[in-house]
XYZ file of C-alpha atoms in Angstrom:
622
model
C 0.000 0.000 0.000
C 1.472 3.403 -1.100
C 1.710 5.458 1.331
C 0.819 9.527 1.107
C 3.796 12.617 2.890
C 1.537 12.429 6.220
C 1.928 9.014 6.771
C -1.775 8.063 6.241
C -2.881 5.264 4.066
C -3.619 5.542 0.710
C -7.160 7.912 -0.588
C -8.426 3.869 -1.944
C -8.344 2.708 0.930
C -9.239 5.924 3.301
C -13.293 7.021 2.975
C -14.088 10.086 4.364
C -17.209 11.425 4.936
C -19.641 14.889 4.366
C -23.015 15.456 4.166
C -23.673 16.816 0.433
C -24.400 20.356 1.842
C -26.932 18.928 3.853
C -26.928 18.513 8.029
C -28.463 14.885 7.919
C -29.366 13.655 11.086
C -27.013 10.382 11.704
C -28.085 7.101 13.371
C -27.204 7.456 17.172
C -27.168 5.484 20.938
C -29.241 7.359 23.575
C -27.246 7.991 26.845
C -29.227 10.390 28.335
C -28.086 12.688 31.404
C -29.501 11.796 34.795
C -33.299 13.648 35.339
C -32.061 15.672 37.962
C -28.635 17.099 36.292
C -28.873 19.747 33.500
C -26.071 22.196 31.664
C -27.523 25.138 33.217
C -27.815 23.085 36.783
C -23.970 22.308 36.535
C -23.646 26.928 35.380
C -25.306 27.234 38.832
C -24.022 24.359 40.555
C -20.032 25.911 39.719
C -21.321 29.639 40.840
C -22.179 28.195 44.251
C -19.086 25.924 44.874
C -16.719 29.178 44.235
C -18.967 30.970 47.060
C -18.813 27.595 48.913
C -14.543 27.059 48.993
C -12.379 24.433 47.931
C -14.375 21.818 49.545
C -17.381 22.120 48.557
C -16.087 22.759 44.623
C -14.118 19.192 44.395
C -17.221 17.427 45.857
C -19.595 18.636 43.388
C -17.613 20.184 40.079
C -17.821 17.156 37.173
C -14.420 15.938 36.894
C -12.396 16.780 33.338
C -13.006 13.099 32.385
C -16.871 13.405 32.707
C -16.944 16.398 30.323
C -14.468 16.211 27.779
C -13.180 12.422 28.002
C -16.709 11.467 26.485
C -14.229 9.365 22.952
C -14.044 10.894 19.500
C -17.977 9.551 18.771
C -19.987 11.322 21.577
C -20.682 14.563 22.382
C -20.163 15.965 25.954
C -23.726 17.495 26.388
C -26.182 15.271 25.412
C -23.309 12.317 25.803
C -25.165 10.690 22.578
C -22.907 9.667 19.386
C -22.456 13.061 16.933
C -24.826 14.579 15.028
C -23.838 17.012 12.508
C -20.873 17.845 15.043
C -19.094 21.193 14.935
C -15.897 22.254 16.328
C -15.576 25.348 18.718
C -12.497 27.554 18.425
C -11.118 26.211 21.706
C -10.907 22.756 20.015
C -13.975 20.804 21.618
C -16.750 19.436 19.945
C -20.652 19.111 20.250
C -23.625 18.332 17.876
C -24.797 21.509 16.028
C -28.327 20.879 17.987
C -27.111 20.739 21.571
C -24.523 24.124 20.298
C -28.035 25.899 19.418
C -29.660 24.910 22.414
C -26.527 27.157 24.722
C -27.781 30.561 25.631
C -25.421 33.001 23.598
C -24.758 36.546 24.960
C -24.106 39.874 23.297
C -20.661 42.213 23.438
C -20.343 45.562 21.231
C -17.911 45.958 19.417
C -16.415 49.232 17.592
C -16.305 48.752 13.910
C -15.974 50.335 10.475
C -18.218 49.800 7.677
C -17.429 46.625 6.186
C -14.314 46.735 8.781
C -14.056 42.810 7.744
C -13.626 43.845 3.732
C -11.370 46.468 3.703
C -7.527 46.439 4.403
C -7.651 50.241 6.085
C -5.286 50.610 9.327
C -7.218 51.546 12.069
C -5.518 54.630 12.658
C -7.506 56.037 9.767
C -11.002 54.978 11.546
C -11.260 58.373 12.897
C -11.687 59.288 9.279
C -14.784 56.781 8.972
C -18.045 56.814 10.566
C -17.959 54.183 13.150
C -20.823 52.471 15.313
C -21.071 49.333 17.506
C -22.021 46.287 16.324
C -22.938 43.063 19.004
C -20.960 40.126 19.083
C -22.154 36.944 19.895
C -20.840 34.943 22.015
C -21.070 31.400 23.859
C -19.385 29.737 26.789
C -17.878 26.404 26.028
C -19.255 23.719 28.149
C -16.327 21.886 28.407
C -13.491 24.274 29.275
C -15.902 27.650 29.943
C -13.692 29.606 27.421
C -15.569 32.325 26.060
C -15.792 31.461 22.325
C -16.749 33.985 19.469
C -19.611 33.075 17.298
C -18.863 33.953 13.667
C -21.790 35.860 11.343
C -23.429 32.658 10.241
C -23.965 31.384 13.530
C -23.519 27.828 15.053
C -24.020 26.481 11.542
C -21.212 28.599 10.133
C -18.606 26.676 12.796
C -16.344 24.092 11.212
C -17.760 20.956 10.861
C -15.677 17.934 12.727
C -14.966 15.089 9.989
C -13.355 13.289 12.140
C -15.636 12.822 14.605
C -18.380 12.187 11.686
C -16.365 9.045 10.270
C -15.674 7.587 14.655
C -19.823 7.781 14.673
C -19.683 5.916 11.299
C -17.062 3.421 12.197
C -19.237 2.704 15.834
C -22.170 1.866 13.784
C -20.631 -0.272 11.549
C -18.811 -2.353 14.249
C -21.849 -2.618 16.369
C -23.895 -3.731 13.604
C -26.509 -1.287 13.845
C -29.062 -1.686 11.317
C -29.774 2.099 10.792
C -27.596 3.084 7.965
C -29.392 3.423 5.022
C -28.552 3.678 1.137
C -27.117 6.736 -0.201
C -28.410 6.281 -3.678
C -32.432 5.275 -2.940
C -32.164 6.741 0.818
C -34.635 4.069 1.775
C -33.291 0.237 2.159
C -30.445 -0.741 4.167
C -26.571 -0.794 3.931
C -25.374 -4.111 1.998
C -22.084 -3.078 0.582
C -19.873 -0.126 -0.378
C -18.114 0.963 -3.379
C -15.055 2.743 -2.996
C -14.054 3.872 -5.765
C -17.214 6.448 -5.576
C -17.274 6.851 -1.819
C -20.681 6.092 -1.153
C -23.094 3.174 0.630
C -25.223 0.587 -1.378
C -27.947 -1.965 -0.561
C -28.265 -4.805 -2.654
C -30.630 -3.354 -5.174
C -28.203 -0.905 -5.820
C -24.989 -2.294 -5.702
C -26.485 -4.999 -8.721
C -27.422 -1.874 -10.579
C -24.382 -0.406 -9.890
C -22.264 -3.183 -11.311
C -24.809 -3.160 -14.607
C -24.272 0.213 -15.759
C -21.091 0.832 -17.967
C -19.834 3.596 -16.292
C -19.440 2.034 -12.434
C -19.206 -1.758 -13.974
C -15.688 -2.051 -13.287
C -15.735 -0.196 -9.480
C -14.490 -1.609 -6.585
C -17.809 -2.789 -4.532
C -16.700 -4.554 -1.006
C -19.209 -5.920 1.663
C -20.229 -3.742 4.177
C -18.811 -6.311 6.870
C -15.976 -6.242 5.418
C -14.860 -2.609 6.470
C -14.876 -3.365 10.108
C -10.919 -3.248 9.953
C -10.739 0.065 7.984
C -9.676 3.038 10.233
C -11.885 5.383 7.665
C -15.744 5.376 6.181
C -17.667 8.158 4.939
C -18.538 10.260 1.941
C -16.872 12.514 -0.317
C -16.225 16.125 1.218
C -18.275 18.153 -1.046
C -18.341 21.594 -1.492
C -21.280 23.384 0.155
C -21.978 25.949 -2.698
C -21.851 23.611 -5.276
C -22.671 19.780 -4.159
C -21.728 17.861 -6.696
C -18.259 19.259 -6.633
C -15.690 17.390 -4.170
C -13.526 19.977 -2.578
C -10.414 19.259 -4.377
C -8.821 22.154 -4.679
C -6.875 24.240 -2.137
C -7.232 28.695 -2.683
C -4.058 29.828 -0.933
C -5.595 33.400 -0.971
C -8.794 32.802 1.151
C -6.923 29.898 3.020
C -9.553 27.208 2.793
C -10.430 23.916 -0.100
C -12.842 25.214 -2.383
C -13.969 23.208 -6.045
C -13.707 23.374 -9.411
C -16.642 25.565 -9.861
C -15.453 27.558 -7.575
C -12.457 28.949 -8.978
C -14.106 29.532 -12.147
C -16.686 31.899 -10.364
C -15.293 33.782 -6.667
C -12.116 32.632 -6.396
C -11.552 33.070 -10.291
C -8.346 35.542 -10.315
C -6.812 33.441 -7.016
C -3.562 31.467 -6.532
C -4.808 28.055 -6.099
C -3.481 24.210 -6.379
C -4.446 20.308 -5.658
C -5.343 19.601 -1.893
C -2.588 16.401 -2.625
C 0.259 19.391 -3.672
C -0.281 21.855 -0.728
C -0.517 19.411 2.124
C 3.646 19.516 3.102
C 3.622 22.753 3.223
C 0.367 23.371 5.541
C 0.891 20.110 7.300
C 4.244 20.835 7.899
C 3.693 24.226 9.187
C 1.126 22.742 11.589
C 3.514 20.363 12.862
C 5.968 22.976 13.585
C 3.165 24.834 15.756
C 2.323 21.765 17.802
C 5.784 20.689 18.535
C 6.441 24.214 19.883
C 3.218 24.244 22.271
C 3.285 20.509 23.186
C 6.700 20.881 25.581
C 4.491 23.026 27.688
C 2.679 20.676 28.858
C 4.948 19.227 30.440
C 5.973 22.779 32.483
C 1.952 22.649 33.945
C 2.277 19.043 34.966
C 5.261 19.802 37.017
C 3.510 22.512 38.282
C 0.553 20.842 39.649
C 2.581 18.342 41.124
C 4.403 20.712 43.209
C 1.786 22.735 43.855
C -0.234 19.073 45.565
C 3.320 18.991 47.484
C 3.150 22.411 48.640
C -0.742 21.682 49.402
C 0.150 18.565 51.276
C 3.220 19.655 53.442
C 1.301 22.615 54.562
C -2.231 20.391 55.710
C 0.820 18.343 57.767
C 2.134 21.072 59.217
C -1.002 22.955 59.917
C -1.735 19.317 61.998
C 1.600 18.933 63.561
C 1.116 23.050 64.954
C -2.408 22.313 66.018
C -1.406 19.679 67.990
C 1.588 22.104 69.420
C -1.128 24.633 70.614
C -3.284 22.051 72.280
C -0.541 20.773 74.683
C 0.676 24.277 75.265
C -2.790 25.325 76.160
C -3.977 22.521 78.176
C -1.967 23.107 81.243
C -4.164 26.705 81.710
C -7.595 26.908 82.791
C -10.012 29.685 81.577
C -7.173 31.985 80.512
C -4.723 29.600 78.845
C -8.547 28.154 76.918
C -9.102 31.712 75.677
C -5.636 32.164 74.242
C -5.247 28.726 72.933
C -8.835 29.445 71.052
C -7.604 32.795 69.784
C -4.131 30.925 68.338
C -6.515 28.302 66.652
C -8.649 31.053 65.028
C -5.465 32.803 63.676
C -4.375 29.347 62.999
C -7.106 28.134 61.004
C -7.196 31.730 59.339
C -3.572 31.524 57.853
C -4.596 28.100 56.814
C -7.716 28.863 54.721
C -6.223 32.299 53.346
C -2.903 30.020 52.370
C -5.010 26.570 50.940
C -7.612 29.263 49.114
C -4.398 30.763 47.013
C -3.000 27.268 46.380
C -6.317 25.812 45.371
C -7.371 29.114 43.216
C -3.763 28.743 41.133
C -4.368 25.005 41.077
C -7.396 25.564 39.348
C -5.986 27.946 36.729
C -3.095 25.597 36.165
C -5.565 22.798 35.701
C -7.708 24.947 33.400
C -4.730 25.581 31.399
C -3.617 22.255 31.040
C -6.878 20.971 29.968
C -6.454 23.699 26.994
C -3.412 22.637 26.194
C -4.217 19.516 26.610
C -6.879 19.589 23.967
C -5.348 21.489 21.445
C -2.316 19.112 21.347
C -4.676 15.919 21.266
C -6.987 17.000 19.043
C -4.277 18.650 16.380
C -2.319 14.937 17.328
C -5.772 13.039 16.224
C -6.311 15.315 13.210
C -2.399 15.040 12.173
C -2.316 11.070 12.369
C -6.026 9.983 11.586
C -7.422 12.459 9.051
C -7.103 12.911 5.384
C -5.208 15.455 3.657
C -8.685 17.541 2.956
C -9.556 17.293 6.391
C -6.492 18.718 7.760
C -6.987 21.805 4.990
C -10.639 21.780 6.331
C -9.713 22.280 10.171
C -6.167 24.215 9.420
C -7.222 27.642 10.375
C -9.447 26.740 13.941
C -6.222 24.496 14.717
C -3.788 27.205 13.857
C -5.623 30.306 15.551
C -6.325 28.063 18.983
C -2.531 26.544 18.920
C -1.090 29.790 18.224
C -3.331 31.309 21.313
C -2.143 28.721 23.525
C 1.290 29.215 22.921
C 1.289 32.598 23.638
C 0.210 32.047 27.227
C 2.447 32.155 30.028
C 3.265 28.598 31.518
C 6.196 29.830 33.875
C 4.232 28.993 36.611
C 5.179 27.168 39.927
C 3.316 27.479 43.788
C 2.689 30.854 45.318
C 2.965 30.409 48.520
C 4.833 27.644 50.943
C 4.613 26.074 54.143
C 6.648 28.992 56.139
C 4.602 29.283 59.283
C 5.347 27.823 63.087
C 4.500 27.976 66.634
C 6.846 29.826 68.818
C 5.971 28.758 72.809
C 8.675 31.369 73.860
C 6.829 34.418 72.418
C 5.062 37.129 75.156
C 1.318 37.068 74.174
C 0.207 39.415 77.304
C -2.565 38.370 79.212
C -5.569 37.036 79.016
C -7.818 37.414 82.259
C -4.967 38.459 84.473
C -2.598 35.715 83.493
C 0.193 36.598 81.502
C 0.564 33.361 78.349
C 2.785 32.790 76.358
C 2.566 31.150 72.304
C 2.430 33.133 69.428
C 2.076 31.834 65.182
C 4.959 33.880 63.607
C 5.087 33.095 59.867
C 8.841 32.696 58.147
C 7.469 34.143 55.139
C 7.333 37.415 54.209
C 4.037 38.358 52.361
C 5.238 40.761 49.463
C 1.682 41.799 48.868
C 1.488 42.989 52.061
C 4.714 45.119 51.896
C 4.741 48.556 51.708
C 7.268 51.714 50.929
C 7.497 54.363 53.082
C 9.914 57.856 52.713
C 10.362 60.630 50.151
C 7.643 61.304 47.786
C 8.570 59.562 44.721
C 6.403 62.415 42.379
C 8.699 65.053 43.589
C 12.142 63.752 42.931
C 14.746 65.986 41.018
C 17.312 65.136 38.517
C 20.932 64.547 40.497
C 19.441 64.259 43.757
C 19.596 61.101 45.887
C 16.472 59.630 46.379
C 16.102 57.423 49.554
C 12.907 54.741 50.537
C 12.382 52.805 53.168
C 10.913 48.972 52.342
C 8.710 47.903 55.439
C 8.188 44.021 55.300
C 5.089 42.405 56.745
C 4.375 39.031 56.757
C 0.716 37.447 55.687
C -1.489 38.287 58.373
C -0.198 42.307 57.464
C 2.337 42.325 60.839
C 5.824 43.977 61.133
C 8.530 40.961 60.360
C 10.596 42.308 62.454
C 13.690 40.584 61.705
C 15.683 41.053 57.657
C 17.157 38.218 55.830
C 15.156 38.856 52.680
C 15.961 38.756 49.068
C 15.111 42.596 48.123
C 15.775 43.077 44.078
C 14.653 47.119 42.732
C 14.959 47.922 38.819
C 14.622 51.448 38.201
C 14.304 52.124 34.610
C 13.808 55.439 32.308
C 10.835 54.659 30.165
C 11.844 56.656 26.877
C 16.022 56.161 26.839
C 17.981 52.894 27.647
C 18.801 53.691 31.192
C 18.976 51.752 34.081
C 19.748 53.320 37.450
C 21.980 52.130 40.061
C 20.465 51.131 43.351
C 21.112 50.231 46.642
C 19.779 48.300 49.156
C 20.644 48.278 52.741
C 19.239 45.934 55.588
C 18.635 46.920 58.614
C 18.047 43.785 60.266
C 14.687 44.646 61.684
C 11.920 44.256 58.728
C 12.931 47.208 56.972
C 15.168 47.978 53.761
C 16.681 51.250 52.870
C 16.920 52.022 48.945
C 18.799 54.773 46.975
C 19.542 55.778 43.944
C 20.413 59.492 42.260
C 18.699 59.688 38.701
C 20.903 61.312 36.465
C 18.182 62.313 33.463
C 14.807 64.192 33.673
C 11.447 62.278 32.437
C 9.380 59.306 33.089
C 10.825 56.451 35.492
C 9.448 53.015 36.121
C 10.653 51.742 39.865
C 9.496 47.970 40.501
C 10.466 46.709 44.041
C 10.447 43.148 44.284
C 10.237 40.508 46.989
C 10.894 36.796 46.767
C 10.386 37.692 43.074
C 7.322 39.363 43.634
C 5.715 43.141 43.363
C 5.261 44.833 46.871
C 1.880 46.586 47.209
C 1.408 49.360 44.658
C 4.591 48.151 42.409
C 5.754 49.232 39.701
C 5.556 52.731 40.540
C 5.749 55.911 38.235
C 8.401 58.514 39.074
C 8.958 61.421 37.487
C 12.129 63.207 38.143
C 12.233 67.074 37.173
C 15.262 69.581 36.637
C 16.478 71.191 40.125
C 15.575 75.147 41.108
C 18.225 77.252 39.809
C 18.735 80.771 41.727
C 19.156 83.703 39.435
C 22.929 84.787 38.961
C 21.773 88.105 37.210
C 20.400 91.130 38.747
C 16.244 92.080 39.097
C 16.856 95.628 37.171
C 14.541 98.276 34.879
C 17.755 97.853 32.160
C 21.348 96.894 31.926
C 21.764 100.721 31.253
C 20.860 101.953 34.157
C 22.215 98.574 36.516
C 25.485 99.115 34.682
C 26.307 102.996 34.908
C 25.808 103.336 31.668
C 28.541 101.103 30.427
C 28.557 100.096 26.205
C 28.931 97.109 26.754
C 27.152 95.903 29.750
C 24.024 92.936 28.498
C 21.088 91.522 29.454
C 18.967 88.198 28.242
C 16.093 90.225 27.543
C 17.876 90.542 24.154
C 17.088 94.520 24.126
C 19.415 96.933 22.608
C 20.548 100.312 22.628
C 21.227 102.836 19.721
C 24.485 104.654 20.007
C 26.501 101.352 20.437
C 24.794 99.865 24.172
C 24.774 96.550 23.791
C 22.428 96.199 26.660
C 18.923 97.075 26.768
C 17.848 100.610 27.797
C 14.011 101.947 29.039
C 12.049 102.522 25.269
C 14.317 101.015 23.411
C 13.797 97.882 20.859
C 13.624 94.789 22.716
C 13.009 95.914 26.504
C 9.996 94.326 27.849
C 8.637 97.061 29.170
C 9.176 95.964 33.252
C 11.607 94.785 35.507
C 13.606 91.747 34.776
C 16.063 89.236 35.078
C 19.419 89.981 33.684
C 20.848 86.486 33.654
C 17.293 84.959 31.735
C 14.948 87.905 30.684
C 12.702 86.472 33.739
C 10.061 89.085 34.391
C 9.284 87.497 37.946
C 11.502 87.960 40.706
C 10.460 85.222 42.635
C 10.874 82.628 40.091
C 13.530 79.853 38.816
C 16.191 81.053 36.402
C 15.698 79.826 32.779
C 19.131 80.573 31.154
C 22.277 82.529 31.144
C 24.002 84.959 29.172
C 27.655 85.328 28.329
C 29.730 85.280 31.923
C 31.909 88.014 30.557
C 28.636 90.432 29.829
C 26.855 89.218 33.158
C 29.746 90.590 36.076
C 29.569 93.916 34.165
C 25.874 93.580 34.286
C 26.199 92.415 38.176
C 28.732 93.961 39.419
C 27.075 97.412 39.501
């Protein structure tokens, strides 16, 4: 058997399948939903478990495997096989009826006129009339990703081929007697011919074998396909039906027919499906082996983030158990305390499992995207034809390319840094003075703040000097230093990185310096453990520093001068009779007081310039 670039068998022995244009309704095997569980139940049921905690949310929430891990043949709403199934942008697919039956939801949008047609920038839109158009939208049932409808609807999605030949292959090995002829649409299946790609009974397969033109076809049992990996129809063009897609249009991206290119896609660059398939197949290949290593980064994540999760439930025990025996050997006051230590206890607990559970969850949802683009583009790369990869290229491409754009540098947030210090002072509690106190080792950089100078009013040259205070999570002085303290000030217009330094002074607070050397725009970002303090990154803007007049406040340089030639002044004004300097009346005075060292006409202001040194002591000095 020759064998085709993508490794798939050859198109004799591959069928594929499509519906002639049409959205046929194929045979299927109920497996109804239990009475009391509904799609919009499990919408509500996920609302409450997020009010209810992480508990309450991994009792109830359907696992990944109930949802999505449903086979290639069934669809994950109304868990029947597919009918006329459609593929969302984030990869996952459903019947087109159960996709109509999802409540879609409306988000304007700023347009142009016929934004979609013309290549304009949209810097020139402000030369066009705009006006909002709505956008409809669904929410995947599977993964909850917000999905884009296009302007056709849920019948303008890309239909899943795949998934239509799985449904035909399951019938065929189960022996269902449902699938009917293709030619007379009325008697049942008896054989198939492949050269023609379609289904016969027995009245039609001897008919088909009497006329000239299919005499010499290749007609094969129907039982005997139960080994093929492949059985379906020819993918036909939609606008014309009798035309098999073919033909690839590099120009609109997508197979079209031979009618086709002889009417819309007339003037376009176009070629065989069978010619164009290394370079599109390759190209997806590329994409997929670039996104699939990162599955491996959210793996490793989740299992340190279960380690993190686990090591802190043992030592939240293992402290619990500290309090107790601490506590027990006090009566009413040594009970109050030991209660208050278990409420701030079980408080650092819930506040520390609710941040590891919340990124747990976001890892997970992002590995179940990933997970399903790189299965699904897998699937499409090994089991389908060379038309149905050009059929599914572009929803593959746009949702691998989005996936690999995410950010999967990801590991746990937060760590097990907490104990229980019996030494500690915790004043009294009905007259008796206790002891026990829950110090964290941790420093909680969101709880961090900067204290000093105003970082608005900071002037070019000058040193500017902060003060870090460090707090740990439950927002209390640290009181001791030890931590890792990194600050990146950087000019946001010019290639300039500042010089700063970082002083600890051993008690939960860090001094930092640093003299900017150019005016403008400053980004400071003040990091802890790797991490943005409260209100980081910061804006600073550093301005030029007062300068104090060198000149002289005077009416004119002739008068400040004694009358001297060639005494000046930055007002510019001049003199006939060969003054340089400006004189009262004469052509360039300004008419009041001013500046001789700037032409400033206020005399409590900053000094904007200087003239010549040699013309400003004569100026001065009188």
């Amino acid at each position: 058997m020759s064998q085709n670039p993508l490794g798939r068998q050859n198109l004799t022995d591959i069928i594929t399948t499509q519906y002639n244009g049409q959205e046929a309704a194929l045979p299927i095997s109920v497996t109804p939903l239990p009475r009391d569980m509904s799609w919009k139940n499990l919408g509500e049921m996920s609302i409450k478990e997020q009010e209810q905690g992480p508990q309450g949310a991994e009792a109830k929430i359907p696992s990944q495997v109930s949802l999505g891990g449903l086979g290639k043949s069934r669809c994950p709403m109304c868990m029947e096989l597919f009918k006329v199934p459609r593929i969302l942008p984030c990869l996952h697919t459903f019947c087109t009826a159960c996709l109509e039956e999802l409540e879609p939801f409306s988000v304007l949008m700023l347009r142009t006129p016929d934004s979609e047609k013309t290549s304009e920038r949209p810097w020139l839109w402000d030369k066009q009339p705009q006006h909002l158009e709505p956008q409809l939208s669904i929410l995947c049932p599977v993964c909850d990703t917000e999905v884009d409808l296009p302007p056709g609807g849920v019948k303008a999605l890309t239909i899943d081929h795949l998934a239509i030949n799985k449904v035909l292959l399951q019938n065929l090995q189960e022996d269902r007697p449902c699938l009917v002829c293709d030619l007379c649409s009325d008697r049942e299946v008896d054989s198939r011919c492949l050269t023609c790609r379609v289904n016969l009974c027995q009245f039609c397969s001897q008919a088909h074998r009497r006329q000239k033109k299919t005499a010499f076809h290749s007609i094969m049992p129907l039982k005997d396909l139960k080994g093929y990996n492949q059985i379906g129809k020819a993918i036909v063009c939609s606008i014309h039906p009798p035309e098999e897609l073919n033909l690839f249009c590099e120009q609109c991206d997508q197979p079209v027919c031979r009618d086709c290119v002889l009417g819309d896609h007339r003037e376009h660059t176009y070629d065989l499906v069978s010619n164009v398939i290394y370079k599109h197949g390759n190209s997806i290949r590329d994409l997929l082996k670039s996104t699939q290593p990162h599955m491996g980064t959210l793996e490793r994540a989740l299992i340190q983030i279960e380690g993190v999760g686990n090591a802190l439930r043992s030592r939240m025990d293992a402290l619990s158990s500290d309090v107790r025996e601490f506590c027990d050997g006090y009566i009413m006051a040594i009970r109050e305390h030991r209660d208050q230590l278990l409420k701030q206890l079980e408080d650092v607990r819930i506040q520390k499992e609710n941040s590891l559970h919340l990124q747990k969850l976001q890892v997970e949802q992002l590995l179940a995207d990933l997970r399903t683009g790189v299965e699904f583009t897998e699937h499409l790369l090994n089991n389908g034809t060379d038309l149905e990869i050009l059929v599914t290229k572009k929803v593959v491409v746009n949702r691998l390319k989005k996936l690999k754009k995410t950010d999967y540098s990801i590991g746990p947030g937060l760590d097990d840094g907490i104990c229980f210090s019996p030494q500690e002072k915790a004043g009294q509690y009905g007259g008796y003075e206790v002891f026990g106190a829950i110090l964290t080792k941790g420093v909680d950089p969101s709880k961090c703040i900067l204290q000093g100078e105003d970082i608005q009013k900071v002037c070019e040259k000058q040193k500017v000097t902060l003060t870090l205070l460090c707090r740990d999570i439950l927002g209390e002085h640290m009181g001791r230093g030890g931590e890792h303290i990194r600050v990146n000030v950087i000019h946001k217009n010019k290639d300039c990185v500042l010089k700063t330094m970082v002083q600890d002074n051993n008690n939960g607070t860090y001094t930092i310096s640093f003299s900017p050397e150019e005016l403008g725009l400053y980004t400071v970002c003040i990091f802890v453990k790797g991490q943005h303090i409260q209100g980081s990154p910061y804006t600073m803007t550093v301005r030029r520093r007062f300068r104090q007049h060198q000149g002289v406040f005077h009416c004119c340089s002739f008068c400040s001068s004694g009358g001297q030639k060639n005494a000046r002044c930055a007002c510019g004004g001049t003199m006939a009779g060969g003054y340089q300097g400006c004189g009262h009346g004469h052509k360039g005075h300004p008419g009041r007081r001013h500046w001789s060292c700037c032409g400033g006409t206020e005399e409590n202001s900053e000094c904007l310039g200087e003239i010549p040194q040699r013309s400003l002591v004569r100026t001065v000095a009188l």
